Amino acid sequence: MNFPDASDASMSSTSAKKDFCDTRDYDRTIESLQLLFLLIPDANYNLLKDMLKFLKRISLHQDKNKMSPSNLGTIFATHLMCPRKLSAESLQSNHQLYSSAATFMIEEADILFDVPDKVVQDVLAHGDSKLNRGNW
């Protein structure tokens, strides 16, 4: 089995975004992840939030520690993305996708846990409609 060396894994943040989502789909990808994160149980949500923000902070010191978002994404992809019952063959064949997704989430950790504006507006509109009907 051939494993990529660190130089293969160190792609720029621009290429990670390009690998994971098309530039024109960036906003849609962010919003989709924000919505998906709202659906996971609170304990998992808090752990994922803390972990991604911690990894982001580590990557801010990549000039000293050599831990770029890409390197961290490669290391943590299987821990963040892969189901327990995933076969070794499937893991190996999809590792680049998992790594790109983990890298993207590390790079965007500061905004991934914000509630999308559209959801906030919908909640406010729903609350206003209940107030107007006298049900609230």
PDB file of N, CA and C in Angstrom, residues 5-109:
ATOM      1  N   ASP A   5       3.236  11.126   0.969  1.00  0.00           N
ATOM      2  CA  ASP A   5       4.073  11.789   1.958  1.00  0.00           C
ATOM      3  C   ASP A   5       3.510  13.171   2.244  1.00  0.00           C
ATOM      4  N   ALA A   6       4.104  13.854   3.198  1.00  0.00           N
ATOM      5  CA  ALA A   6       3.580  15.144   3.641  1.00  0.00           C
ATOM      6  C   ALA A   6       3.515  16.154   2.506  1.00  0.00           C
ATOM      7  N   SER A   7       4.443  16.072   1.554  1.00  0.00           N
ATOM      8  CA  SER A   7       4.417  17.043   0.457  1.00  0.00           C
ATOM      9  C   SER A   7       3.212  16.842  -0.445  1.00  0.00           C
ATOM     10  N   ASP A   8       2.741  15.609  -0.589  1.00  0.00           N
ATOM     11  CA  ASP A   8       1.534  15.352  -1.376  1.00  0.00           C
ATOM     12  C   ASP A   8       0.303  15.923  -0.689  1.00  0.00           C
ATOM     13  N   ALA A   9       0.312  15.911   0.640  1.00  0.00           N
ATOM     14  CA  ALA A   9      -0.858  16.333   1.395  1.00  0.00           C
ATOM     15  C   ALA A   9      -0.938  17.837   1.572  1.00  0.00           C
ATOM     16  N   SER A  10       0.156  18.538   1.341  1.00  0.00           N
ATOM     17  CA  SER A  10       0.146  19.970   1.634  1.00  0.00           C
ATOM     18  C   SER A  10      -0.314  20.779   0.437  1.00  0.00           C
ATOM     19  N   MET A  11      -1.632  20.872   0.267  1.00  0.00           N
ATOM     20  CA  MET A  11      -2.182  21.692  -0.800  1.00  0.00           C
ATOM     21  C   MET A  11      -2.657  23.006  -0.191  1.00  0.00           C
ATOM     22  N   SER A  12      -2.724  24.018  -0.990  1.00  0.00           N
ATOM     23  CA  SER A  12      -3.139  25.321  -0.479  1.00  0.00           C
ATOM     24  C   SER A  12      -4.623  25.312  -0.163  1.00  0.00           C
ATOM     25  N   SER A  13      -5.044  26.303   0.623  1.00  0.00           N
ATOM     26  CA  SER A  13      -6.460  26.379   0.968  1.00  0.00           C
ATOM     27  C   SER A  13      -7.307  26.595  -0.277  1.00  0.00           C
ATOM     28  N   THR A  14      -6.781  27.283  -1.257  1.00  0.00           N
ATOM     29  CA  THR A  14      -7.529  27.490  -2.495  1.00  0.00           C
ATOM     30  C   THR A  14      -7.803  26.163  -3.179  1.00  0.00           C
ATOM     31  N   SER A  15      -6.810  25.283  -3.230  1.00  0.00           N
ATOM     32  CA  SER A  15      -7.039  24.005  -3.890  1.00  0.00           C
ATOM     33  C   SER A  15      -7.956  23.109  -3.072  1.00  0.00           C
ATOM     34  N   ALA A  16      -7.948  23.239  -1.749  1.00  0.00           N
ATOM     35  CA  ALA A  16      -8.866  22.451  -0.923  1.00  0.00           C
ATOM     36  C   ALA A  16     -10.306  22.856  -1.218  1.00  0.00           C
ATOM     37  N   LYS A  17     -10.537  24.161  -1.327  1.00  0.00           N
ATOM     38  CA  LYS A  17     -11.879  24.630  -1.666  1.00  0.00           C
ATOM     39  C   LYS A  17     -12.265  24.153  -3.059  1.00  0.00           C
ATOM     40  N   LYS A  18     -11.296  24.205  -3.977  1.00  0.00           N
ATOM     41  CA  LYS A  18     -11.552  23.781  -5.352  1.00  0.00           C
ATOM     42  C   LYS A  18     -11.857  22.289  -5.400  1.00  0.00           C
ATOM     43  N   ASP A  19     -11.121  21.487  -4.602  1.00  0.00           N
ATOM     44  CA  ASP A  19     -11.362  20.048  -4.574  1.00  0.00           C
ATOM     45  C   ASP A  19     -12.718  19.712  -3.970  1.00  0.00           C
ATOM     46  N   PHE A  20     -13.070  20.404  -2.902  1.00  0.00           N
ATOM     47  CA  PHE A  20     -14.292  20.028  -2.192  1.00  0.00           C
ATOM     48  C   PHE A  20     -15.542  20.650  -2.786  1.00  0.00           C
ATOM     49  N   CYS A  21     -15.465  21.894  -3.152  1.00  0.00           N
ATOM     50  CA  CYS A  21     -16.658  22.526  -3.739  1.00  0.00           C
ATOM     51  C   CYS A  21     -16.231  23.512  -4.801  1.00  0.00           C
ATOM     52  N   ASP A  22     -16.999  23.590  -5.820  1.00  0.00           N
ATOM     53  CA  ASP A  22     -16.750  24.548  -6.884  1.00  0.00           C
ATOM     54  C   ASP A  22     -16.897  25.949  -6.291  1.00  0.00           C
ATOM     55  N   THR A  23     -16.097  26.863  -6.750  1.00  0.00           N
ATOM     56  CA  THR A  23     -16.100  28.224  -6.206  1.00  0.00           C
ATOM     57  C   THR A  23     -17.496  28.835  -6.232  1.00  0.00           C
ATOM     58  N   ARG A  24     -18.238  28.604  -7.284  1.00  0.00           N
ATOM     59  CA  ARG A  24     -19.573  29.199  -7.364  1.00  0.00           C
ATOM     60  C   ARG A  24     -20.551  28.538  -6.395  1.00  0.00           C
ATOM     61  N   ASP A  25     -20.200  27.361  -5.881  1.00  0.00           N
ATOM     62  CA  ASP A  25     -21.052  26.670  -4.922  1.00  0.00           C
ATOM     63  C   ASP A  25     -20.598  26.872  -3.481  1.00  0.00           C
ATOM     64  N   TYR A  26     -19.628  27.743  -3.261  1.00  0.00           N
ATOM     65  CA  TYR A  26     -19.065  27.943  -1.928  1.00  0.00           C
ATOM     66  C   TYR A  26     -20.144  28.312  -0.908  1.00  0.00           C
ATOM     67  N   ASP A  27     -20.955  29.332  -1.202  1.00  0.00           N
ATOM     68  CA  ASP A  27     -21.986  29.775  -0.256  1.00  0.00           C
ATOM     69  C   ASP A  27     -23.000  28.663   0.011  1.00  0.00           C
ATOM     70  N   ARG A  28     -23.345  27.949  -1.029  1.00  0.00           N
ATOM     71  CA  ARG A  28     -24.305  26.854  -0.884  1.00  0.00           C
ATOM     72  C   ARG A  28     -23.716  25.723  -0.026  1.00  0.00           C
ATOM     73  N   THR A  29     -22.431  25.436  -0.208  1.00  0.00           N
ATOM     74  CA  THR A  29     -21.769  24.402   0.579  1.00  0.00           C
ATOM     75  C   THR A  29     -21.717  24.802   2.040  1.00  0.00           C
ATOM     76  N   ILE A  30     -21.366  26.051   2.305  1.00  0.00           N
ATOM     77  CA  ILE A  30     -21.326  26.547   3.685  1.00  0.00           C
ATOM     78  C   ILE A  30     -22.708  26.429   4.323  1.00  0.00           C
ATOM     79  N   GLU A  31     -23.717  26.905   3.634  1.00  0.00           N
ATOM     80  CA  GLU A  31     -25.075  26.859   4.181  1.00  0.00           C
ATOM     81  C   GLU A  31     -25.540  25.423   4.402  1.00  0.00           C
ATOM     82  N   SER A  32     -25.223  24.534   3.483  1.00  0.00           N
ATOM     83  CA  SER A  32     -25.607  23.126   3.636  1.00  0.00           C
ATOM     84  C   SER A  32     -24.954  22.512   4.873  1.00  0.00           C
ATOM     85  N   LEU A  33     -23.666  22.782   5.061  1.00  0.00           N
ATOM     86  CA  LEU A  33     -22.983  22.259   6.246  1.00  0.00           C
ATOM     87  C   LEU A  33     -23.557  22.875   7.522  1.00  0.00           C
ATOM     88  N   GLN A  34     -23.860  24.152   7.495  1.00  0.00           N
ATOM     89  CA  GLN A  34     -24.458  24.797   8.667  1.00  0.00           C
ATOM     90  C   GLN A  34     -25.782  24.125   9.036  1.00  0.00           C
ATOM     91  N   LEU A  35     -26.595  23.839   8.037  1.00  0.00           N
ATOM     92  CA  LEU A  35     -27.884  23.185   8.289  1.00  0.00           C
ATOM     93  C   LEU A  35     -27.699  21.753   8.776  1.00  0.00           C
ATOM     94  N   LEU A  36     -26.768  21.028   8.168  1.00  0.00           N
ATOM     95  CA  LEU A  36     -26.504  19.655   8.615  1.00  0.00           C
ATOM     96  C   LEU A  36     -26.013  19.629  10.058  1.00  0.00           C
ATOM     97  N   PHE A  37     -25.143  20.570  10.398  1.00  0.00           N
ATOM     98  CA  PHE A  37     -24.616  20.608  11.766  1.00  0.00           C
ATOM     99  C   PHE A  37     -25.721  20.880  12.784  1.00  0.00           C
ATOM    100  N   LEU A  38     -26.752  21.624  12.391  1.00  0.00           N
ATOM    101  CA  LEU A  38     -27.866  21.885  13.309  1.00  0.00           C
ATOM    102  C   LEU A  38     -28.682  20.635  13.602  1.00  0.00           C
ATOM    103  N   LEU A  39     -28.552  19.620  12.756  1.00  0.00           N
ATOM    104  CA  LEU A  39     -29.341  18.395  12.913  1.00  0.00           C
ATOM    105  C   LEU A  39     -28.680  17.338  13.786  1.00  0.00           C
ATOM    106  N   ILE A  40     -27.396  17.487  14.086  1.00  0.00           N
ATOM    107  CA  ILE A  40     -26.729  16.451  14.867  1.00  0.00           C
ATOM    108  C   ILE A  40     -26.977  16.695  16.360  1.00  0.00           C
ATOM    109  N   PRO A  41     -26.910  15.640  17.159  1.00  0.00           N
ATOM    110  CA  PRO A  41     -27.159  15.782  18.607  1.00  0.00           C
ATOM    111  C   PRO A  41     -26.220  16.810  19.247  1.00  0.00           C
ATOM    112  N   ASP A  42     -26.693  17.461  20.298  1.00  0.00           N
ATOM    113  CA  ASP A  42     -25.945  18.539  20.939  1.00  0.00           C
ATOM    114  C   ASP A  42     -24.527  18.142  21.333  1.00  0.00           C
ATOM    115  N   ALA A  43     -24.357  16.966  21.929  1.00  0.00           N
ATOM    116  CA  ALA A  43     -23.017  16.543  22.365  1.00  0.00           C
ATOM    117  C   ALA A  43     -22.075  16.417  21.164  1.00  0.00           C
ATOM    118  N   ASN A  44     -22.554  15.842  20.082  1.00  0.00           N
ATOM    119  CA  ASN A  44     -21.747  15.695  18.871  1.00  0.00           C
ATOM    120  C   ASN A  44     -21.464  17.058  18.242  1.00  0.00           C
ATOM    121  N   TYR A  45     -22.478  17.917  18.239  1.00  0.00           N
ATOM    122  CA  TYR A  45     -22.332  19.267  17.683  1.00  0.00           C
ATOM    123  C   TYR A  45     -21.251  20.030  18.441  1.00  0.00           C
ATOM    124  N   ASN A  46     -21.316  20.003  19.763  1.00  0.00           N
ATOM    125  CA  ASN A  46     -20.340  20.736  20.574  1.00  0.00           C
ATOM    126  C   ASN A  46     -18.935  20.178  20.407  1.00  0.00           C
ATOM    127  N   LEU A  47     -18.812  18.854  20.336  1.00  0.00           N
ATOM    128  CA  LEU A  47     -17.502  18.241  20.129  1.00  0.00           C
ATOM    129  C   LEU A  47     -16.931  18.625  18.755  1.00  0.00           C
ATOM    130  N   LEU A  48     -17.754  18.537  17.714  1.00  0.00           N
ATOM    131  CA  LEU A  48     -17.305  18.893  16.372  1.00  0.00           C
ATOM    132  C   LEU A  48     -16.909  20.365  16.306  1.00  0.00           C
ATOM    133  N   LYS A  49     -17.715  21.222  16.892  1.00  0.00           N
ATOM    134  CA  LYS A  49     -17.423  22.657  16.909  1.00  0.00           C
ATOM    135  C   LYS A  49     -16.091  22.929  17.609  1.00  0.00           C
ATOM    136  N   ASP A  50     -15.919  22.367  18.791  1.00  0.00           N
ATOM    137  CA  ASP A  50     -14.673  22.583  19.542  1.00  0.00           C
ATOM    138  C   ASP A  50     -13.476  22.017  18.791  1.00  0.00           C
ATOM    139  N   MET A  51     -13.647  20.834  18.216  1.00  0.00           N
ATOM    140  CA  MET A  51     -12.540  20.184  17.502  1.00  0.00           C
ATOM    141  C   MET A  51     -12.121  20.983  16.271  1.00  0.00           C
ATOM    142  N   LEU A  52     -13.080  21.396  15.447  1.00  0.00           N
ATOM    143  CA  LEU A  52     -12.750  22.136  14.231  1.00  0.00           C
ATOM    144  C   LEU A  52     -12.142  23.503  14.553  1.00  0.00           C
ATOM    145  N   LYS A  53     -12.676  24.178  15.560  1.00  0.00           N
ATOM    146  CA  LYS A  53     -12.106  25.472  15.937  1.00  0.00           C
ATOM    147  C   LYS A  53     -10.708  25.312  16.525  1.00  0.00           C
ATOM    148  N   PHE A  54     -10.478  24.233  17.266  1.00  0.00           N
ATOM    149  CA  PHE A  54      -9.145  23.947  17.796  1.00  0.00           C
ATOM    150  C   PHE A  54      -8.162  23.661  16.664  1.00  0.00           C
ATOM    151  N   LEU A  55      -8.582  22.836  15.701  1.00  0.00           N
ATOM    152  CA  LEU A  55      -7.722  22.529  14.557  1.00  0.00           C
ATOM    153  C   LEU A  55      -7.437  23.791  13.738  1.00  0.00           C
ATOM    154  N   LYS A  56      -8.419  24.653  13.613  1.00  0.00           N
ATOM    155  CA  LYS A  56      -8.218  25.927  12.905  1.00  0.00           C
ATOM    156  C   LYS A  56      -7.151  26.756  13.620  1.00  0.00           C
ATOM    157  N   ARG A  57      -7.222  26.806  14.961  1.00  0.00           N
ATOM    158  CA  ARG A  57      -6.217  27.564  15.724  1.00  0.00           C
ATOM    159  C   ARG A  57      -4.826  26.967  15.545  1.00  0.00           C
ATOM    160  N   ILE A  58      -4.758  25.647  15.522  1.00  0.00           N
ATOM    161  CA  ILE A  58      -3.463  24.989  15.288  1.00  0.00           C
ATOM    162  C   ILE A  58      -2.915  25.389  13.923  1.00  0.00           C
ATOM    163  N   SER A  59      -3.776  25.403  12.921  1.00  0.00           N
ATOM    164  CA  SER A  59      -3.326  25.715  11.556  1.00  0.00           C
ATOM    165  C   SER A  59      -2.861  27.160  11.406  1.00  0.00           C
ATOM    166  N   LEU A  60      -3.294  28.033  12.286  1.00  0.00           N
ATOM    167  CA  LEU A  60      -2.855  29.431  12.216  1.00  0.00           C
ATOM    168  C   LEU A  60      -1.364  29.576  12.540  1.00  0.00           C
ATOM    169  N   HIS A  61      -0.780  28.535  13.118  1.00  0.00           N
ATOM    170  CA  HIS A  61       0.642  28.543  13.469  1.00  0.00           C
ATOM    171  C   HIS A  61       1.430  27.567  12.608  1.00  0.00           C
ATOM    172  N   GLN A  62       0.959  27.347  11.384  1.00  0.00           N
ATOM    173  CA  GLN A  62       1.593  26.362  10.502  1.00  0.00           C
ATOM    174  C   GLN A  62       3.033  26.694  10.143  1.00  0.00           C
ATOM    175  N   ASP A  63       3.403  27.952  10.231  1.00  0.00           N
ATOM    176  CA  ASP A  63       4.792  28.313   9.953  1.00  0.00           C
ATOM    177  C   ASP A  63       5.742  27.735  11.005  1.00  0.00           C
ATOM    178  N   LYS A  64       5.222  27.483  12.212  1.00  0.00           N
ATOM    179  CA  LYS A  64       6.042  26.915  13.283  1.00  0.00           C
ATOM    180  C   LYS A  64       5.844  25.403  13.431  1.00  0.00           C
ATOM    181  N   ASN A  65       4.605  24.954  13.278  1.00  0.00           N
ATOM    182  CA  ASN A  65       4.308  23.546  13.567  1.00  0.00           C
ATOM    183  C   ASN A  65       4.100  22.668  12.329  1.00  0.00           C
ATOM    184  N   LYS A  66       4.131  23.240  11.142  1.00  0.00           N
ATOM    185  CA  LYS A  66       3.961  22.509   9.866  1.00  0.00           C
ATOM    186  C   LYS A  66       2.590  21.836   9.745  1.00  0.00           C
ATOM    187  N   MET A  67       1.634  22.300  10.530  1.00  0.00           N
ATOM    188  CA  MET A  67       0.297  21.708  10.503  1.00  0.00           C
ATOM    189  C   MET A  67      -0.662  22.658   9.782  1.00  0.00           C
ATOM    190  N   SER A  68      -0.678  22.548   8.471  1.00  0.00           N
ATOM    191  CA  SER A  68      -1.587  23.345   7.650  1.00  0.00           C
ATOM    192  C   SER A  68      -2.985  22.717   7.745  1.00  0.00           C
ATOM    193  N   PRO A  69      -4.016  23.454   7.327  1.00  0.00           N
ATOM    194  CA  PRO A  69      -5.353  22.840   7.303  1.00  0.00           C
ATOM    195  C   PRO A  69      -5.363  21.535   6.491  1.00  0.00           C
ATOM    196  N   SER A  70      -4.602  21.507   5.409  1.00  0.00           N
ATOM    197  CA  SER A  70      -4.540  20.311   4.579  1.00  0.00           C
ATOM    198  C   SER A  70      -3.920  19.131   5.334  1.00  0.00           C
ATOM    199  N   ASN A  71      -2.811  19.379   6.016  1.00  0.00           N
ATOM    200  CA  ASN A  71      -2.176  18.309   6.788  1.00  0.00           C
ATOM    201  C   ASN A  71      -3.098  17.828   7.902  1.00  0.00           C
ATOM    202  N   LEU A  72      -3.742  18.757   8.591  1.00  0.00           N
ATOM    203  CA  LEU A  72      -4.682  18.385   9.654  1.00  0.00           C
ATOM    204  C   LEU A  72      -5.887  17.644   9.072  1.00  0.00           C
ATOM    205  N   GLY A  73      -6.372  18.105   7.907  1.00  0.00           N
ATOM    206  CA  GLY A  73      -7.491  17.426   7.247  1.00  0.00           C
ATOM    207  C   GLY A  73      -7.142  15.998   6.881  1.00  0.00           C
ATOM    208  N   THR A  74      -5.913  15.779   6.418  1.00  0.00           N
ATOM    209  CA  THR A  74      -5.469  14.432   6.069  1.00  0.00           C
ATOM    210  C   THR A  74      -5.428  13.541   7.311  1.00  0.00           C
ATOM    211  N   ILE A  75      -4.913  14.078   8.397  1.00  0.00           N
ATOM    212  CA  ILE A  75      -4.791  13.301   9.633  1.00  0.00           C
ATOM    213  C   ILE A  75      -6.156  12.998  10.253  1.00  0.00           C
ATOM    214  N   PHE A  76      -7.033  13.997  10.296  1.00  0.00           N
ATOM    215  CA  PHE A  76      -8.289  13.860  11.033  1.00  0.00           C
ATOM    216  C   PHE A  76      -9.481  13.451  10.171  1.00  0.00           C
ATOM    217  N   ALA A  77      -9.306  13.324   8.865  1.00  0.00           N
ATOM    218  CA  ALA A  77     -10.430  13.008   7.975  1.00  0.00           C
ATOM    219  C   ALA A  77     -11.162  11.737   8.391  1.00  0.00           C
ATOM    220  N   THR A  78     -10.411  10.691   8.656  1.00  0.00           N
ATOM    221  CA  THR A  78     -11.067   9.430   9.001  1.00  0.00           C
ATOM    222  C   THR A  78     -11.797   9.514  10.331  1.00  0.00           C
ATOM    223  N   HIS A  79     -11.304  10.347  11.231  1.00  0.00           N
ATOM    224  CA  HIS A  79     -11.946  10.474  12.540  1.00  0.00           C
ATOM    225  C   HIS A  79     -13.187  11.354  12.489  1.00  0.00           C
ATOM    226  N   LEU A  80     -13.192  12.310  11.581  1.00  0.00           N
ATOM    227  CA  LEU A  80     -14.319  13.230  11.474  1.00  0.00           C
ATOM    228  C   LEU A  80     -15.392  12.769  10.500  1.00  0.00           C
ATOM    229  N   MET A  81     -14.995  12.027   9.465  1.00  0.00           N
ATOM    230  CA  MET A  81     -15.903  11.793   8.349  1.00  0.00           C
ATOM    231  C   MET A  81     -16.399  10.363   8.164  1.00  0.00           C
ATOM    232  N   CYS A  82     -15.662   9.377   8.619  1.00  0.00           N
ATOM    233  CA  CYS A  82     -15.927   8.006   8.199  1.00  0.00           C
ATOM    234  C   CYS A  82     -16.805   7.236   9.164  1.00  0.00           C
ATOM    235  N   PRO A  83     -17.814   6.561   8.629  1.00  0.00           N
ATOM    236  CA  PRO A  83     -18.632   5.681   9.461  1.00  0.00           C
ATOM    237  C   PRO A  83     -17.795   4.518   9.989  1.00  0.00           C
ATOM    238  N   ARG A  84     -18.188   3.966  11.102  1.00  0.00           N
ATOM    239  CA  ARG A  84     -17.428   2.884  11.741  1.00  0.00           C
ATOM    240  C   ARG A  84     -17.316   1.637  10.871  1.00  0.00           C
ATOM    241  N   LYS A  85     -18.327   1.360  10.100  1.00  0.00           N
ATOM    242  CA  LYS A  85     -18.357   0.101   9.340  1.00  0.00           C
ATOM    243  C   LYS A  85     -17.857   0.263   7.905  1.00  0.00           C
ATOM    244  N   LEU A  86     -17.112   1.312   7.634  1.00  0.00           N
ATOM    245  CA  LEU A  86     -16.583   1.542   6.301  1.00  0.00           C
ATOM    246  C   LEU A  86     -15.442   0.564   6.036  1.00  0.00           C
ATOM    247  N   SER A  87     -15.490  -0.097   4.891  1.00  0.00           N
ATOM    248  CA  SER A  87     -14.444  -1.060   4.552  1.00  0.00           C
ATOM    249  C   SER A  87     -13.135  -0.330   4.260  1.00  0.00           C
ATOM    250  N   ALA A  88     -12.032  -1.029   4.435  1.00  0.00           N
ATOM    251  CA  ALA A  88     -10.710  -0.453   4.173  1.00  0.00           C
ATOM    252  C   ALA A  88     -10.580  -0.017   2.716  1.00  0.00           C
ATOM    253  N   GLU A  89     -11.141  -0.799   1.800  1.00  0.00           N
ATOM    254  CA  GLU A  89     -11.069  -0.462   0.382  1.00  0.00           C
ATOM    255  C   GLU A  89     -11.828   0.830   0.084  1.00  0.00           C
ATOM    256  N   SER A  90     -12.999   0.948   0.671  1.00  0.00           N
ATOM    257  CA  SER A  90     -13.804   2.140   0.463  1.00  0.00           C
ATOM    258  C   SER A  90     -13.124   3.362   1.088  1.00  0.00           C
ATOM    259  N   LEU A  91     -12.550   3.178   2.256  1.00  0.00           N
ATOM    260  CA  LEU A  91     -11.822   4.268   2.904  1.00  0.00           C
ATOM    261  C   LEU A  91     -10.663   4.742   2.033  1.00  0.00           C
ATOM    262  N   GLN A  92      -9.903   3.795   1.515  1.00  0.00           N
ATOM    263  CA  GLN A  92      -8.748   4.149   0.694  1.00  0.00           C
ATOM    264  C   GLN A  92      -9.179   4.845  -0.598  1.00  0.00           C
ATOM    265  N   SER A  93     -10.222   4.346  -1.229  1.00  0.00           N
ATOM    266  CA  SER A  93     -10.636   4.925  -2.505  1.00  0.00           C
ATOM    267  C   SER A  93     -11.273   6.310  -2.343  1.00  0.00           C
ATOM    268  N   ASN A  94     -11.816   6.619  -1.160  1.00  0.00           N
ATOM    269  CA  ASN A  94     -12.469   7.912  -0.935  1.00  0.00           C
ATOM    270  C   ASN A  94     -11.687   8.846  -0.009  1.00  0.00           C
ATOM    271  N   HIS A  95     -10.474   8.442   0.366  1.00  0.00           N
ATOM    272  CA  HIS A  95      -9.736   9.231   1.350  1.00  0.00           C
ATOM    273  C   HIS A  95      -9.490  10.661   0.897  1.00  0.00           C
ATOM    274  N   GLN A  96      -9.202  10.894  -0.372  1.00  0.00           N
ATOM    275  CA  GLN A  96      -8.952  12.256  -0.840  1.00  0.00           C
ATOM    276  C   GLN A  96     -10.196  13.130  -0.670  1.00  0.00           C
ATOM    277  N   LEU A  97     -11.372  12.577  -0.937  1.00  0.00           N
ATOM    278  CA  LEU A  97     -12.612  13.330  -0.744  1.00  0.00           C
ATOM    279  C   LEU A  97     -12.804  13.658   0.738  1.00  0.00           C
ATOM    280  N   TYR A  98     -12.615  12.657   1.616  1.00  0.00           N
ATOM    281  CA  TYR A  98     -12.756  12.891   3.060  1.00  0.00           C
ATOM    282  C   TYR A  98     -11.746  13.929   3.532  1.00  0.00           C
ATOM    283  N   SER A  99     -10.525  13.822   3.033  1.00  0.00           N
ATOM    284  CA  SER A  99      -9.464  14.751   3.422  1.00  0.00           C
ATOM    285  C   SER A  99      -9.793  16.173   2.962  1.00  0.00           C
ATOM    286  N   SER A 100     -10.268  16.313   1.736  1.00  0.00           N
ATOM    287  CA  SER A 100     -10.652  17.635   1.222  1.00  0.00           C
ATOM    288  C   SER A 100     -11.810  18.222   2.016  1.00  0.00           C
ATOM    289  N   ALA A 101     -12.781  17.391   2.365  1.00  0.00           N
ATOM    290  CA  ALA A 101     -13.925  17.860   3.151  1.00  0.00           C
ATOM    291  C   ALA A 101     -13.476  18.291   4.546  1.00  0.00           C
ATOM    292  N   ALA A 102     -12.627  17.498   5.193  1.00  0.00           N
ATOM    293  CA  ALA A 102     -12.130  17.852   6.524  1.00  0.00           C
ATOM    294  C   ALA A 102     -11.308  19.135   6.458  1.00  0.00           C
ATOM    295  N   THR A 103     -10.475  19.265   5.427  1.00  0.00           N
ATOM    296  CA  THR A 103      -9.673  20.483   5.243  1.00  0.00           C
ATOM    297  C   THR A 103     -10.589  21.694   5.091  1.00  0.00           C
ATOM    298  N   PHE A 104     -11.602  21.559   4.267  1.00  0.00           N
ATOM    299  CA  PHE A 104     -12.561  22.642   4.047  1.00  0.00           C
ATOM    300  C   PHE A 104     -13.226  23.035   5.367  1.00  0.00           C
ATOM    301  N   MET A 105     -13.655  22.053   6.154  1.00  0.00           N
ATOM    302  CA  MET A 105     -14.319  22.356   7.422  1.00  0.00           C
ATOM    303  C   MET A 105     -13.368  23.020   8.419  1.00  0.00           C
ATOM    304  N   ILE A 106     -12.109  22.616   8.419  1.00  0.00           N
ATOM    305  CA  ILE A 106     -11.125  23.254   9.303  1.00  0.00           C
ATOM    306  C   ILE A 106     -10.920  24.706   8.880  1.00  0.00           C
ATOM    307  N   GLU A 107     -10.762  24.925   7.582  1.00  0.00           N
ATOM    308  CA  GLU A 107     -10.548  26.288   7.078  1.00  0.00           C
ATOM    309  C   GLU A 107     -11.729  27.200   7.361  1.00  0.00           C
ATOM    310  N   GLU A 108     -12.929  26.661   7.333  1.00  0.00           N
ATOM    311  CA  GLU A 108     -14.144  27.466   7.481  1.00  0.00           C
ATOM    312  C   GLU A 108     -14.783  27.318   8.857  1.00  0.00           C
ATOM    313  N   ALA A 109     -14.041  26.821   9.832  1.00  0.00           N
ATOM    314  CA  ALA A 109     -14.589  26.549  11.168  1.00  0.00           C
ATOM    315  C   ALA A 109     -15.208  27.779  11.823  1.00  0.00           C
TER     316      ALA A 109
END
